[in-house]
Amino acid sequence: MDPILEPYQYQRLNTARSFRVLEVERFAKDPELQVLHGKISEESIDNPPDYEALSYTWEDPTLSEQIVLDGRALPITQSAATVIRRMLRGKWTRRIWIDAVCIDQSRDLAALQERSSQVQLMAEIYRAASRVNVYLGEGDADSDAAARSLLALSLSRTFALAPGPFKNFRRRRYERRVADAVRITEERPYGLLFALFRRPWFQRTWVLQEVAMAKSTMFYCGNRLLHLEVMNAGIDFMSVYGHASNLPSGLHIHWKSYIETHYSLQNIVRRISEGETLPDLTLTSILLSVNLKFATRPEDKVYGLYGICKYLGFRLPEPNYQKSPDEVYTEAACCMIEQDKSLELLDLLDGSGLALGLPSWVPNLTGFLAPNGTKTFTITKNFQAAGSSKYSYRLTAESTRLRVLGRKLGRLRSVGIVCDTDPNNHPAIGPPHTTPQVFEAVTLAIQNWVQIAQEISTSAYPTGQPFLEVFVRTCFYDTCYSNRITPEQLAMGTKFISLILAMTSGMAPLMGQSVIQSTLQELQDPTVISTSEGSLMHTLWKRMFTTDGGLLGMAPWSADAGDEIVLLAGCSNPFVVRPCSGGHQVIGPGYVHGVMDGEAWNARSGSDDVWFVFV
């Protein structure tokens, strides 16, 4: 840092509706921008000037660079300096909002209070900007190729969907472009698009709100610029293929996941701003959008969505960085229950919050990685385990205990091993396809699970279905991607699991080489691969169990023998709970074959009702 310059001192903002805008400048004597210069102005969010807001990742927090503001030096990170220089490329001046400069980042009490106040304005700041510029980082040959591919895919998709006499020809051309984009080669083991979507920006929490509130969004990667609409269209393969099961592999869905949440939230904001009502929109579903995102501070998994939730009419705890994360998460959970008037949040549990001191019914939103497992939140409404019953619950006055009406189903007698794998290999954040490590983990788990399941195979299963069908449906949660498994998908899944069992149990010689080869050949079919990936994703970080009543099911990784399986009024899934002092702890949702459509609930009566106290 230049010792001649005095450090820049922030002036406190005059009102709670004030924010700062940075005007950066390029000088002729410094065309390479060796030293960044600018000036700060205080503005009102109620009468904002014309400016652009920046969305980027902080990465290394070291304050290794500086910007000169009104003749004084403000230390900033290298990533902030890099994005400012990129915004000035080809320009002499530009008015921007960038958090590293426009919000006091120091740690004194006044700065913390200002930061809490500015976080409450964040959504409005991004909404008032003429455009939100997303900086993904410097480009290279691979990212340039990925950007060109996305642009070509976007245009080709438009033509493929257009009616006319050459529709089939345009469809085939589009499919060739898609095949090129996702092809796995030695040079590109994760496909062409990986060079763009591997950027850290796509895994951050704060950027969801930043893009959702934007009037317009432009992505910068090196010299390449791509509009959000182009990126979304470029990876919207399903709009042409029609359904996930028609896609050649799960890889085609993987890329969509990187941008889908941003695009969907932005579309929700647009529809609300146009006066449309969205009765199915819930606070829980919005908070679910950050389940695979990362944040430096745990409380930012809530605060990062504060502004957009407020804009959409939902209440979250006001940002206050003097509160502990468990306080923030508990308050957020109460908000979900009170405003959604449902218990959907229980579907987000996996038991990992207990180690953090959270009440067992409060979702652990800290991130994708749990202490001993992987956070893979899903809310599925495919099932009606509690029949047509309605939610019945009470929050205690101190909001630490949740009373829920339910019925006992049984106790976990035996539990299998956890289908665990390195979280970095999980398709949601790691390689964009099911890796050999994932298949190895699944294979080991299925070997173990079939031994667990055989404990109840000697007698007829309550549903009357053959043992193998019960086992396969249970392994797959009776689900492929987000839908109930079809007979065709069940047949494919059965072949897949049968081969695993045969090859690992010494039965291969009995099958015969020709049968094995034909089965292996069938398993290379893209549809079979897609079905297997769409179903196996439900098994990761789960374990199989049997109950004392002879039922077979799947549970979160933290479930254990002796835990109870219960049905809760109004809830789609059964839940694993653990008796403890003062009541029960909720471990998480599960699957029990033969009860998922209300069979067990409807076979009982009001005399079986129990008020569970979750602590």
Coordinates of C-alpha atoms in Angstrom, one line a residue:
M1 CA 0.0 0.0 0.0
D2 CA 1.3 3.5 -0.9
P3 CA 2.4 5.0 2.5
I4 CA 1.8 8.5 1.2
L5 CA -2.0 8.0 1.1
E6 CA -4.0 8.2 4.3
P7 CA -6.5 5.4 4.9
Y8 CA -10.1 6.0 3.6
Q9 CA -12.6 6.6 6.4
Y10 CA -16.3 5.8 5.8
Q11 CA -18.8 8.5 6.7
R12 CA -21.9 7.0 8.4
L13 CA -25.0 6.9 6.2
N14 CA -27.5 9.6 7.0
T15 CA -30.7 7.4 6.8
A16 CA -31.7 3.7 6.9
R17 CA -32.7 4.1 3.3
S18 CA -29.3 5.4 2.1
F19 CA -26.7 3.4 0.2
R20 CA -23.4 4.2 -1.5
V21 CA -22.6 4.2 -5.2
L22 CA -19.0 4.0 -6.5
E23 CA -18.0 6.0 -9.7
V24 CA -14.8 4.4 -10.9
E25 CA -12.6 6.3 -13.4
R26 CA -9.8 5.5 -15.9
F27 CA -7.1 8.1 -16.4
A28 CA -5.1 8.5 -19.6
K29 CA -1.8 8.3 -17.8
D30 CA -2.8 4.9 -16.4
P31 CA -4.5 3.0 -19.2
E32 CA -3.7 -0.4 -17.6
L33 CA -5.4 0.6 -14.4
Q34 CA -2.4 -0.1 -12.2
V35 CA -4.1 2.0 -9.6
L36 CA -7.9 2.1 -9.2
H37 CA -9.5 5.5 -8.6
G38 CA -13.0 6.4 -7.8
K39 CA -15.4 8.5 -5.7
I40 CA -18.2 7.5 -3.4
S41 CA -21.6 9.2 -3.3
E42 CA -24.4 8.6 -0.8
E43 CA -27.8 8.0 -2.5
S44 CA -31.3 7.2 -1.5
I45 CA -32.8 3.9 -2.5
D46 CA -36.1 5.7 -2.9
N47 CA -34.7 8.0 -5.6
P48 CA -31.7 6.0 -7.0
P49 CA -29.3 7.2 -9.7
D50 CA -28.4 5.2 -12.8
Y51 CA -25.9 2.5 -11.8
E52 CA -25.1 -1.2 -12.3
A53 CA -24.8 -3.7 -9.5
L54 CA -22.0 -6.3 -9.5
S55 CA -22.3 -9.9 -8.5
Y56 CA -19.1 -11.9 -7.9
T57 CA -17.3 -14.1 -5.4
W58 CA -14.9 -12.8 -2.8
E59 CA -12.6 -15.8 -2.9
D60 CA -9.4 -15.0 -1.0
P61 CA -10.3 -12.5 1.7
T62 CA -6.8 -11.0 1.9
L63 CA -6.8 -7.2 1.3
S64 CA -4.0 -7.3 -1.2
E65 CA -5.1 -4.4 -3.4
Q66 CA -6.4 -0.9 -3.0
I67 CA -8.7 1.7 -4.6
V68 CA -8.1 5.4 -4.1
L69 CA -11.2 7.2 -3.0
D70 CA -11.1 11.0 -2.8
G71 CA -7.3 10.8 -2.4
R72 CA -7.4 8.2 0.3
A73 CA -6.6 4.5 0.1
L74 CA -9.2 1.7 0.8
P75 CA -7.8 -1.8 0.9
I76 CA -9.8 -4.3 -1.1
T77 CA -9.5 -8.0 -2.2
Q78 CA -7.9 -9.0 -5.4
S79 CA -11.2 -10.4 -6.7
A80 CA -12.9 -7.0 -6.1
A81 CA -10.1 -5.2 -7.8
T82 CA -10.2 -7.6 -10.8
V83 CA -14.0 -7.2 -11.3
I84 CA -13.7 -3.4 -11.1
R85 CA -11.0 -3.4 -13.8
R86 CA -13.2 -5.7 -16.0
M87 CA -16.1 -3.2 -15.7
L88 CA -13.8 -0.4 -16.8
R89 CA -12.6 -2.3 -19.9
G90 CA -13.3 -0.1 -22.9
K91 CA -14.8 2.7 -20.7
W92 CA -13.5 5.9 -19.0
T93 CA -16.0 5.9 -16.2
R94 CA -18.7 3.7 -14.8
R95 CA -21.2 4.0 -11.9
I96 CA -21.4 0.7 -10.0
W97 CA -22.5 -0.8 -6.7
I98 CA -20.0 -3.3 -5.3
D99 CA -20.3 -4.6 -1.8
A100 CA -16.6 -4.6 -1.0
V101 CA -16.4 -0.8 -1.5
C102 CA -20.0 0.4 -1.0
I103 CA -20.5 -1.2 2.4
D104 CA -18.1 -0.7 5.3
Q105 CA -16.4 -4.1 5.8
S106 CA -14.6 -3.3 9.0
R107 CA -15.4 -5.2 12.2
D108 CA -16.2 -2.4 14.7
L109 CA -19.7 -2.1 16.1
A110 CA -20.8 0.8 13.9
A111 CA -19.7 -1.1 10.8
L112 CA -21.5 -4.3 11.9
Q113 CA -24.7 -2.3 12.5
E114 CA -24.4 -0.7 9.1
R115 CA -23.8 -4.0 7.5
S116 CA -27.0 -5.4 9.1
S117 CA -28.9 -2.4 7.9
Q118 CA -27.5 -2.6 4.3
V119 CA -28.3 -6.3 4.1
Q120 CA -31.9 -5.4 4.6
L121 CA -31.6 -3.1 1.6
M122 CA -29.7 -5.5 -0.6
A123 CA -32.6 -6.8 -2.6
E124 CA -33.8 -3.2 -3.3
I125 CA -30.2 -2.2 -4.3
Y126 CA -30.1 -5.0 -6.9
R127 CA -33.7 -4.3 -8.0
A128 CA -33.0 -0.6 -8.5
A129 CA -29.8 -1.2 -10.7
S130 CA -30.2 -0.8 -14.4
R131 CA -28.4 -4.1 -14.8
V132 CA -26.7 -6.8 -12.7
N133 CA -23.3 -7.8 -14.0
V134 CA -22.1 -11.2 -13.0
Y135 CA -18.4 -11.7 -13.1
L136 CA -17.3 -15.3 -13.3
G137 CA -13.6 -14.7 -13.6
E138 CA -11.0 -14.5 -16.3
G139 CA -11.6 -16.6 -19.4
D140 CA -9.5 -19.2 -21.2
A141 CA -9.8 -21.3 -24.3
D142 CA -12.1 -23.8 -22.6
S143 CA -14.5 -21.2 -21.1
D144 CA -14.6 -19.4 -24.5
A145 CA -15.6 -22.7 -26.1
A146 CA -18.3 -23.3 -23.5
A147 CA -19.7 -19.8 -24.0
R148 CA -19.8 -20.3 -27.8
S149 CA -21.5 -23.6 -27.2
L150 CA -24.2 -22.1 -25.0
L151 CA -24.9 -19.4 -27.5
A152 CA -25.2 -22.0 -30.3
L153 CA -27.4 -24.2 -28.2
S154 CA -29.7 -21.3 -27.4
L155 CA -30.2 -20.4 -31.0
S156 CA -30.6 -24.1 -32.1
R157 CA -33.1 -24.7 -29.4
T158 CA -35.3 -21.9 -30.6
F159 CA -35.3 -23.3 -34.1
A160 CA -35.9 -26.9 -32.8
L161 CA -39.0 -25.8 -31.0
A162 CA -40.4 -23.7 -34.0
P163 CA -43.1 -25.4 -36.1
G164 CA -42.6 -25.9 -39.8
P165 CA -41.8 -28.5 -42.5
F166 CA -38.1 -28.8 -41.4
K167 CA -38.8 -29.3 -37.7
N168 CA -37.3 -32.9 -37.6
F169 CA -34.2 -31.7 -39.4
R170 CA -33.8 -28.8 -36.9
R171 CA -34.4 -31.2 -34.0
R172 CA -31.7 -33.5 -35.2
R173 CA -29.3 -30.6 -35.6
Y174 CA -30.1 -29.5 -32.0
E175 CA -29.5 -33.0 -30.7
R176 CA -26.1 -33.1 -32.4
R177 CA -25.1 -29.8 -30.7
V178 CA -26.3 -31.1 -27.3
A179 CA -24.2 -34.3 -27.9
D180 CA -21.2 -32.2 -28.6
A181 CA -21.7 -30.1 -25.5
V182 CA -22.0 -33.0 -23.1
R183 CA -19.6 -35.4 -24.8
I184 CA -17.0 -36.9 -22.4
T185 CA -13.5 -36.9 -23.8
E186 CA -10.0 -37.3 -22.5
E187 CA -9.4 -33.6 -22.9
R188 CA -12.8 -32.7 -21.4
P189 CA -13.6 -35.5 -18.9
Y190 CA -16.7 -33.5 -17.7
G191 CA -17.9 -32.2 -21.0
L192 CA -17.6 -28.9 -22.8
L193 CA -19.8 -26.8 -20.4
F194 CA -17.8 -27.7 -17.3
A195 CA -15.3 -24.9 -18.0
L196 CA -18.0 -22.3 -17.4
F197 CA -20.1 -23.8 -14.7
R198 CA -17.2 -24.9 -12.5
R199 CA -16.8 -21.3 -11.5
P200 CA -17.3 -20.7 -7.8
W201 CA -20.0 -18.1 -8.4
F202 CA -22.6 -20.8 -9.2
Q203 CA -22.2 -22.3 -5.7
R204 CA -22.6 -19.1 -3.6
T205 CA -25.7 -18.2 -1.6
W206 CA -25.8 -14.4 -1.9
V207 CA -25.9 -14.5 -5.7
L208 CA -29.3 -16.1 -5.8
Q209 CA -31.0 -12.9 -4.5
E210 CA -28.7 -10.7 -6.6
V211 CA -29.8 -12.3 -9.9
A212 CA -33.4 -12.9 -8.8
M213 CA -34.0 -9.2 -8.1
A214 CA -32.3 -8.0 -11.3
K215 CA -34.1 -6.3 -14.1
S216 CA -31.5 -7.6 -16.5
T217 CA -28.5 -9.9 -15.9
M218 CA -25.3 -10.1 -18.0
F219 CA -22.6 -12.7 -17.3
Y220 CA -19.0 -11.8 -17.9
C221 CA -16.3 -14.5 -18.3
G222 CA -13.1 -13.1 -19.7
N223 CA -14.0 -11.3 -22.9
R224 CA -17.3 -13.3 -23.3
L225 CA -20.7 -11.9 -22.4
L226 CA -23.8 -14.0 -22.1
H227 CA -27.3 -12.8 -21.0
L228 CA -29.1 -14.9 -18.4
E229 CA -31.8 -15.7 -20.9
V230 CA -29.2 -17.1 -23.4
M231 CA -27.6 -19.2 -20.7
N232 CA -30.9 -20.7 -19.5
A233 CA -32.1 -21.5 -23.0
G234 CA -28.7 -23.0 -23.8
I235 CA -29.0 -25.7 -21.1
D236 CA -32.8 -26.1 -21.2
F237 CA -32.5 -29.5 -22.9
M238 CA -35.8 -30.8 -21.4
S239 CA -37.9 -28.3 -23.3
V240 CA -37.0 -30.1 -26.5
Y241 CA -36.6 -33.7 -25.2
G242 CA -39.9 -33.4 -23.2
H243 CA -39.1 -35.3 -20.0
A244 CA -36.1 -36.3 -17.9
S245 CA -36.5 -39.9 -18.8
N246 CA -36.1 -39.0 -22.5
L247 CA -32.7 -37.5 -21.9
P248 CA -29.6 -39.5 -22.8
S249 CA -28.2 -39.2 -19.3
G250 CA -28.5 -37.4 -16.0
L251 CA -25.7 -35.1 -17.2
H252 CA -28.3 -33.2 -19.3
I253 CA -30.2 -32.3 -16.1
H254 CA -27.0 -31.5 -14.2
W255 CA -26.2 -28.4 -16.2
K256 CA -29.7 -27.1 -15.9
S257 CA -29.4 -27.1 -12.1
Y258 CA -26.6 -24.5 -12.1
I259 CA -28.9 -21.8 -13.5
E260 CA -32.4 -23.0 -13.0
T261 CA -32.9 -21.7 -9.4
H262 CA -31.6 -18.2 -10.4
Y263 CA -33.8 -18.1 -13.4
S264 CA -36.9 -19.5 -11.6
L265 CA -36.5 -17.0 -8.7
Q266 CA -36.2 -14.1 -11.1
N267 CA -39.3 -15.3 -12.9
I268 CA -41.2 -15.4 -9.6
V269 CA -40.1 -11.8 -8.8
R270 CA -41.3 -10.7 -12.2
R271 CA -44.7 -12.4 -11.9
I272 CA -45.2 -10.9 -8.4
S273 CA -44.2 -7.4 -9.6
E274 CA -46.8 -7.7 -12.4
G275 CA -49.5 -8.4 -9.8
E276 CA -49.8 -12.1 -10.2
T277 CA -50.6 -14.2 -7.1
L278 CA -48.7 -17.5 -6.5
P279 CA -50.6 -19.5 -3.9
D280 CA -48.3 -22.5 -4.1
L281 CA -45.2 -20.4 -3.3
T282 CA -43.9 -21.1 0.2
L283 CA -41.2 -19.7 2.4
T284 CA -39.8 -23.2 2.8
S285 CA -39.4 -23.6 -1.0
I286 CA -37.5 -20.4 -1.2
L287 CA -35.1 -21.3 1.6
L288 CA -34.7 -24.7 0.0
S289 CA -33.1 -22.9 -3.0
V290 CA -29.9 -22.4 -1.0
N291 CA -29.5 -26.0 0.1
L292 CA -26.6 -26.7 -2.3
K293 CA -25.1 -23.3 -1.9
F294 CA -22.2 -22.1 0.2
A295 CA -21.9 -19.1 2.5
T296 CA -18.8 -17.9 4.4
R297 CA -21.0 -17.1 7.4
P298 CA -23.7 -19.7 8.4
E299 CA -26.3 -17.0 9.1
D300 CA -26.1 -15.8 5.6
K301 CA -27.9 -18.9 4.4
V302 CA -30.9 -17.0 5.8
Y303 CA -29.9 -13.4 5.5
G304 CA -28.8 -13.9 1.9
L305 CA -32.5 -14.4 1.0
Y306 CA -33.9 -11.8 3.4
G307 CA -34.5 -9.1 0.8
I308 CA -36.2 -11.3 -1.8
C309 CA -38.4 -12.9 0.8
K310 CA -39.5 -9.5 2.0
Y311 CA -40.2 -8.5 -1.6
L312 CA -42.3 -11.6 -2.1
G313 CA -44.3 -11.0 1.1
F314 CA -42.5 -13.4 3.5
R315 CA -41.0 -12.5 6.8
L316 CA -37.5 -13.7 7.9
P317 CA -35.5 -12.6 11.0
E318 CA -34.0 -9.2 10.4
P319 CA -30.2 -9.4 9.7
N320 CA -28.4 -9.1 13.0
Y321 CA -24.8 -10.4 13.0
Q322 CA -24.7 -10.3 16.7
K323 CA -27.0 -13.3 16.9
S324 CA -25.7 -16.9 16.8
P325 CA -26.5 -19.1 13.8
D326 CA -28.6 -21.4 15.9
E327 CA -30.8 -18.4 17.0
V328 CA -31.1 -17.3 13.3
Y329 CA -32.0 -20.8 12.1
T330 CA -34.6 -21.4 14.8
E331 CA -36.2 -18.0 14.1
A332 CA -36.3 -18.9 10.4
A333 CA -37.9 -22.3 11.1
C334 CA -40.6 -20.6 13.2
C335 CA -41.2 -18.2 10.3
M336 CA -41.6 -21.2 7.9
I337 CA -44.1 -22.9 10.1
E338 CA -46.1 -19.8 10.9
Q339 CA -46.3 -18.4 7.4
D340 CA -46.5 -21.6 5.3
K341 CA -48.9 -23.1 7.8
S342 CA -47.3 -26.5 7.1
L343 CA -44.6 -28.8 8.3
E344 CA -42.8 -29.1 5.0
L345 CA -39.6 -28.0 6.8
L346 CA -39.4 -31.4 8.5
D347 CA -38.6 -32.8 5.0
L348 CA -35.3 -30.9 5.2
L349 CA -34.0 -32.7 8.3
D350 CA -31.3 -35.3 8.4
G351 CA -30.1 -35.2 12.0
S352 CA -27.0 -33.1 11.4
G353 CA -28.4 -30.1 13.2
L354 CA -28.2 -31.9 16.6
A355 CA -24.4 -31.6 16.7
L356 CA -24.8 -27.8 16.2
G357 CA -27.2 -27.5 19.1
L358 CA -30.3 -26.8 17.0
P359 CA -33.7 -28.1 18.1
S360 CA -34.1 -31.3 16.2
W361 CA -37.1 -29.9 14.2
V362 CA -35.0 -27.0 12.9
P363 CA -33.3 -27.6 9.5
N364 CA -29.5 -27.3 9.4
L365 CA -29.0 -24.8 6.6
T366 CA -25.3 -24.5 7.0
G367 CA -24.5 -25.9 3.6
F368 CA -24.2 -28.9 1.5
L369 CA -21.7 -30.6 3.7
A370 CA -23.1 -32.0 7.0
P371 CA -20.8 -33.2 9.8
N372 CA -20.9 -36.8 8.7
G373 CA -22.9 -36.7 5.5
T374 CA -24.3 -34.8 2.7
K375 CA -27.1 -32.3 2.6
T376 CA -29.5 -33.3 -0.2
F377 CA -32.8 -31.6 0.7
T378 CA -35.8 -32.7 -1.2
I379 CA -39.4 -32.0 -0.8
T380 CA -41.4 -34.7 -2.6
K381 CA -45.2 -34.6 -2.7
N382 CA -45.4 -37.9 -4.6
F383 CA -46.6 -39.7 -1.4
Q384 CA -49.4 -39.4 1.1
A385 CA -48.1 -41.5 4.0
A386 CA -50.6 -39.8 6.3
G387 CA -53.5 -40.2 4.0
S388 CA -55.8 -37.3 3.6
S389 CA -55.1 -36.0 7.2
K390 CA -54.3 -32.3 7.8
Y391 CA -51.4 -30.8 9.7
S392 CA -52.0 -30.6 13.4
Y393 CA -49.2 -29.0 15.4
R394 CA -48.4 -26.4 18.1
L395 CA -45.3 -24.3 18.7
T396 CA -44.5 -23.7 22.3
A397 CA -44.3 -20.1 23.5
E398 CA -40.6 -20.1 23.7
S399 CA -40.4 -21.6 20.2
T400 CA -38.0 -24.4 21.2
R401 CA -40.5 -27.3 21.2
L402 CA -42.8 -28.4 18.4
R403 CA -45.8 -30.6 19.3
V404 CA -47.1 -32.7 16.3
L405 CA -50.0 -35.1 16.1
G406 CA -49.1 -38.5 14.7
R407 CA -49.2 -42.3 14.9
K408 CA -46.5 -44.8 15.6
L409 CA -45.6 -47.2 12.9
G410 CA -42.8 -49.3 14.5
R411 CA -39.2 -49.4 15.6
L412 CA -36.1 -49.8 13.5
R413 CA -34.8 -53.3 14.2
S414 CA -31.8 -53.6 11.9
V415 CA -30.1 -50.9 9.9
G416 CA -27.7 -51.2 6.9
I417 CA -24.5 -49.2 6.2
V418 CA -24.7 -45.7 4.9
C419 CA -24.4 -45.3 1.2
D420 CA -21.6 -42.7 1.7
T421 CA -19.2 -41.2 -0.8
D422 CA -16.9 -38.2 -1.0
P423 CA -19.4 -35.3 -1.2
N424 CA -17.2 -33.8 -3.9
N425 CA -18.2 -36.7 -6.1
H426 CA -21.9 -36.0 -5.5
P427 CA -23.5 -35.0 -8.9
A428 CA -25.0 -31.9 -7.3
I429 CA -21.6 -30.2 -6.6
G430 CA -18.9 -32.4 -8.0
P431 CA -18.4 -34.1 -11.3
P432 CA -21.5 -33.6 -13.6
H433 CA -22.2 -37.3 -13.8
T434 CA -22.3 -40.3 -11.6
T435 CA -18.6 -41.2 -11.0
P436 CA -17.1 -44.7 -10.4
Q437 CA -16.7 -43.7 -6.8
V438 CA -20.5 -43.2 -6.5
F439 CA -21.3 -46.5 -8.2
E440 CA -18.8 -48.2 -5.9
A441 CA -20.5 -46.7 -2.9
V442 CA -23.9 -47.8 -4.2
T443 CA -22.7 -51.3 -4.9
L444 CA -21.2 -51.7 -1.4
A445 CA -24.4 -50.4 0.1
I446 CA -26.7 -52.7 -2.0
Q447 CA -24.6 -55.7 -1.0
N448 CA -25.1 -54.9 2.6
W449 CA -28.7 -53.9 2.3
V450 CA -29.8 -57.1 0.7
Q451 CA -28.6 -59.0 3.7
I452 CA -30.6 -56.6 5.9
A453 CA -33.7 -57.1 3.8
Q454 CA -33.4 -60.9 3.8
E455 CA -34.3 -60.8 7.5
I456 CA -37.9 -60.3 6.3
S457 CA -37.8 -62.2 3.0
T458 CA -38.9 -65.5 4.5
S459 CA -42.5 -64.3 4.9
A460 CA -44.8 -62.6 2.4
Y461 CA -44.4 -58.8 2.4
P462 CA -47.7 -57.0 3.5
T463 CA -48.2 -55.7 -0.1
G464 CA -48.0 -59.1 -1.6
Q465 CA -45.2 -58.1 -4.0
P466 CA -42.2 -60.3 -4.7
F467 CA -39.2 -59.7 -2.5
L468 CA -37.0 -58.4 -5.3
E469 CA -39.5 -55.8 -6.4
V470 CA -40.0 -54.6 -2.8
F471 CA -36.2 -54.4 -2.4
V472 CA -35.7 -52.4 -5.7
R473 CA -38.5 -50.0 -5.1
T474 CA -37.2 -49.4 -1.5
C475 CA -33.6 -48.8 -2.7
F476 CA -34.9 -46.2 -5.2
Y477 CA -37.5 -44.6 -2.9
D478 CA -40.0 -45.8 -5.6
T479 CA -38.8 -42.7 -7.4
C480 CA -37.0 -41.7 -10.6
Y481 CA -35.9 -38.1 -10.5
S482 CA -38.9 -36.4 -9.0
N483 CA -41.7 -38.7 -10.1
R484 CA -43.0 -42.1 -9.0
I485 CA -41.1 -44.9 -10.8
T486 CA -42.9 -46.4 -13.9
P487 CA -43.1 -50.1 -14.7
E488 CA -40.5 -49.6 -17.4
Q489 CA -38.1 -47.8 -15.1
L490 CA -38.7 -50.5 -12.4
A491 CA -37.7 -53.2 -14.9
M492 CA -34.5 -51.3 -15.8
G493 CA -33.7 -50.7 -12.2
T494 CA -34.3 -54.3 -11.4
K495 CA -31.8 -55.4 -14.0
F496 CA -29.3 -53.0 -12.7
I497 CA -29.6 -54.2 -9.1
S498 CA -29.8 -57.8 -10.1
L499 CA -26.5 -57.6 -11.9
I500 CA -24.9 -55.9 -8.9
L501 CA -26.1 -58.6 -6.6
A502 CA -25.1 -61.4 -9.0
M503 CA -21.6 -60.1 -9.7
T504 CA -20.9 -59.5 -6.0
S505 CA -22.4 -62.6 -4.4
G506 CA -20.7 -65.4 -6.4
M507 CA -23.8 -66.0 -8.5
A508 CA -22.2 -64.8 -11.8
P509 CA -21.2 -68.4 -12.9
L510 CA -24.8 -69.5 -12.5
M511 CA -26.0 -66.7 -14.7
G512 CA -23.9 -67.7 -17.6
Q513 CA -21.5 -65.5 -19.5
S514 CA -24.0 -64.8 -22.3
V515 CA -26.6 -63.5 -19.8
I516 CA -24.1 -61.3 -18.1
Q517 CA -22.9 -59.9 -21.4
S518 CA -26.4 -59.1 -22.7
T519 CA -27.3 -57.5 -19.3
L520 CA -24.2 -55.4 -19.4
Q521 CA -25.0 -54.4 -22.9
E522 CA -28.5 -53.4 -21.9
L523 CA -27.0 -51.3 -19.1
Q524 CA -25.1 -49.2 -21.6
D525 CA -28.4 -48.0 -23.1
P526 CA -28.7 -44.3 -22.4
T527 CA -32.2 -44.7 -21.1
V528 CA -31.2 -47.3 -18.6
I529 CA -28.2 -45.1 -17.5
S530 CA -30.6 -42.1 -17.1
T531 CA -33.1 -44.2 -15.1
S532 CA -30.3 -45.6 -12.8
E533 CA -28.9 -42.1 -12.2
G534 CA -32.3 -40.6 -11.6
S535 CA -33.1 -43.3 -9.0
L536 CA -29.6 -43.8 -7.4
M537 CA -29.5 -40.1 -6.5
H538 CA -32.1 -40.8 -3.8
T539 CA -29.8 -43.5 -2.1
L540 CA -26.8 -41.3 -1.4
W541 CA -26.3 -40.7 2.3
K542 CA -29.2 -43.0 3.2
R543 CA -29.4 -46.4 4.8
M544 CA -31.8 -49.3 4.6
F545 CA -33.7 -50.6 7.7
T546 CA -36.2 -53.2 8.7
T547 CA -38.8 -52.6 11.4
D548 CA -40.0 -54.8 14.2
G549 CA -43.2 -55.2 12.2
G550 CA -41.5 -56.7 9.2
L551 CA -41.4 -53.6 7.0
L552 CA -38.6 -52.4 4.8
G553 CA -37.5 -48.8 4.5
M554 CA -34.9 -46.2 3.9
A555 CA -33.7 -43.5 6.4
P556 CA -31.3 -40.6 6.7
W557 CA -27.7 -41.5 7.4
S558 CA -28.0 -40.6 11.1
A559 CA -30.8 -43.1 11.8
D560 CA -29.9 -46.0 14.1
A561 CA -31.4 -49.2 15.4
G562 CA -33.9 -48.5 18.2
D563 CA -35.2 -45.3 16.5
E564 CA -38.9 -45.2 15.9
I565 CA -40.7 -44.7 12.6
V566 CA -43.8 -42.5 12.8
L567 CA -46.5 -41.0 10.6
L568 CA -47.3 -37.3 11.2
A569 CA -50.6 -35.8 10.3
G570 CA -50.6 -34.0 7.0
C571 CA -47.0 -35.0 6.1
S572 CA -46.2 -36.8 2.8
N573 CA -43.4 -39.0 4.3
P574 CA -42.9 -41.1 7.4
F575 CA -40.3 -39.8 9.9
V576 CA -37.6 -41.4 11.9
V577 CA -37.6 -40.1 15.4
R578 CA -35.5 -40.8 18.5
P579 CA -36.9 -41.0 22.1
C580 CA -35.0 -38.6 24.4
S581 CA -35.5 -36.7 27.6
G582 CA -38.5 -34.4 27.3
G583 CA -39.9 -36.0 24.1
H584 CA -38.4 -37.0 20.8
Q585 CA -35.8 -35.8 18.4
V586 CA -36.7 -35.8 14.7
I587 CA -34.0 -37.5 12.7
G588 CA -35.5 -37.0 9.3
P589 CA -38.0 -38.2 6.6
G590 CA -37.8 -41.8 5.4
Y591 CA -39.4 -44.2 3.0
V592 CA -41.3 -47.3 4.2
H593 CA -42.5 -49.6 1.5
G594 CA -46.2 -50.3 1.6
V595 CA -47.3 -47.3 3.7
M596 CA -46.5 -44.4 1.4
D597 CA -50.0 -44.0 0.1
G598 CA -51.7 -43.9 3.5
E599 CA -52.2 -47.6 3.9
A600 CA -51.0 -47.7 7.5
W601 CA -52.5 -44.4 8.5
N602 CA -55.9 -45.4 7.2
A603 CA -55.8 -48.8 8.9
R604 CA -55.5 -47.0 12.3
S605 CA -58.0 -44.8 14.1
G606 CA -58.1 -41.7 16.3
S607 CA -57.4 -43.9 19.3
D608 CA -53.9 -44.4 17.9
D609 CA -53.2 -40.7 17.8
V610 CA -50.1 -39.5 19.8
W611 CA -48.9 -36.0 20.4
F612 CA -45.2 -36.1 19.8
V613 CA -43.1 -33.4 21.5
F614 CA -40.0 -32.6 19.3
V615 CA -37.2 -31.0 21.1

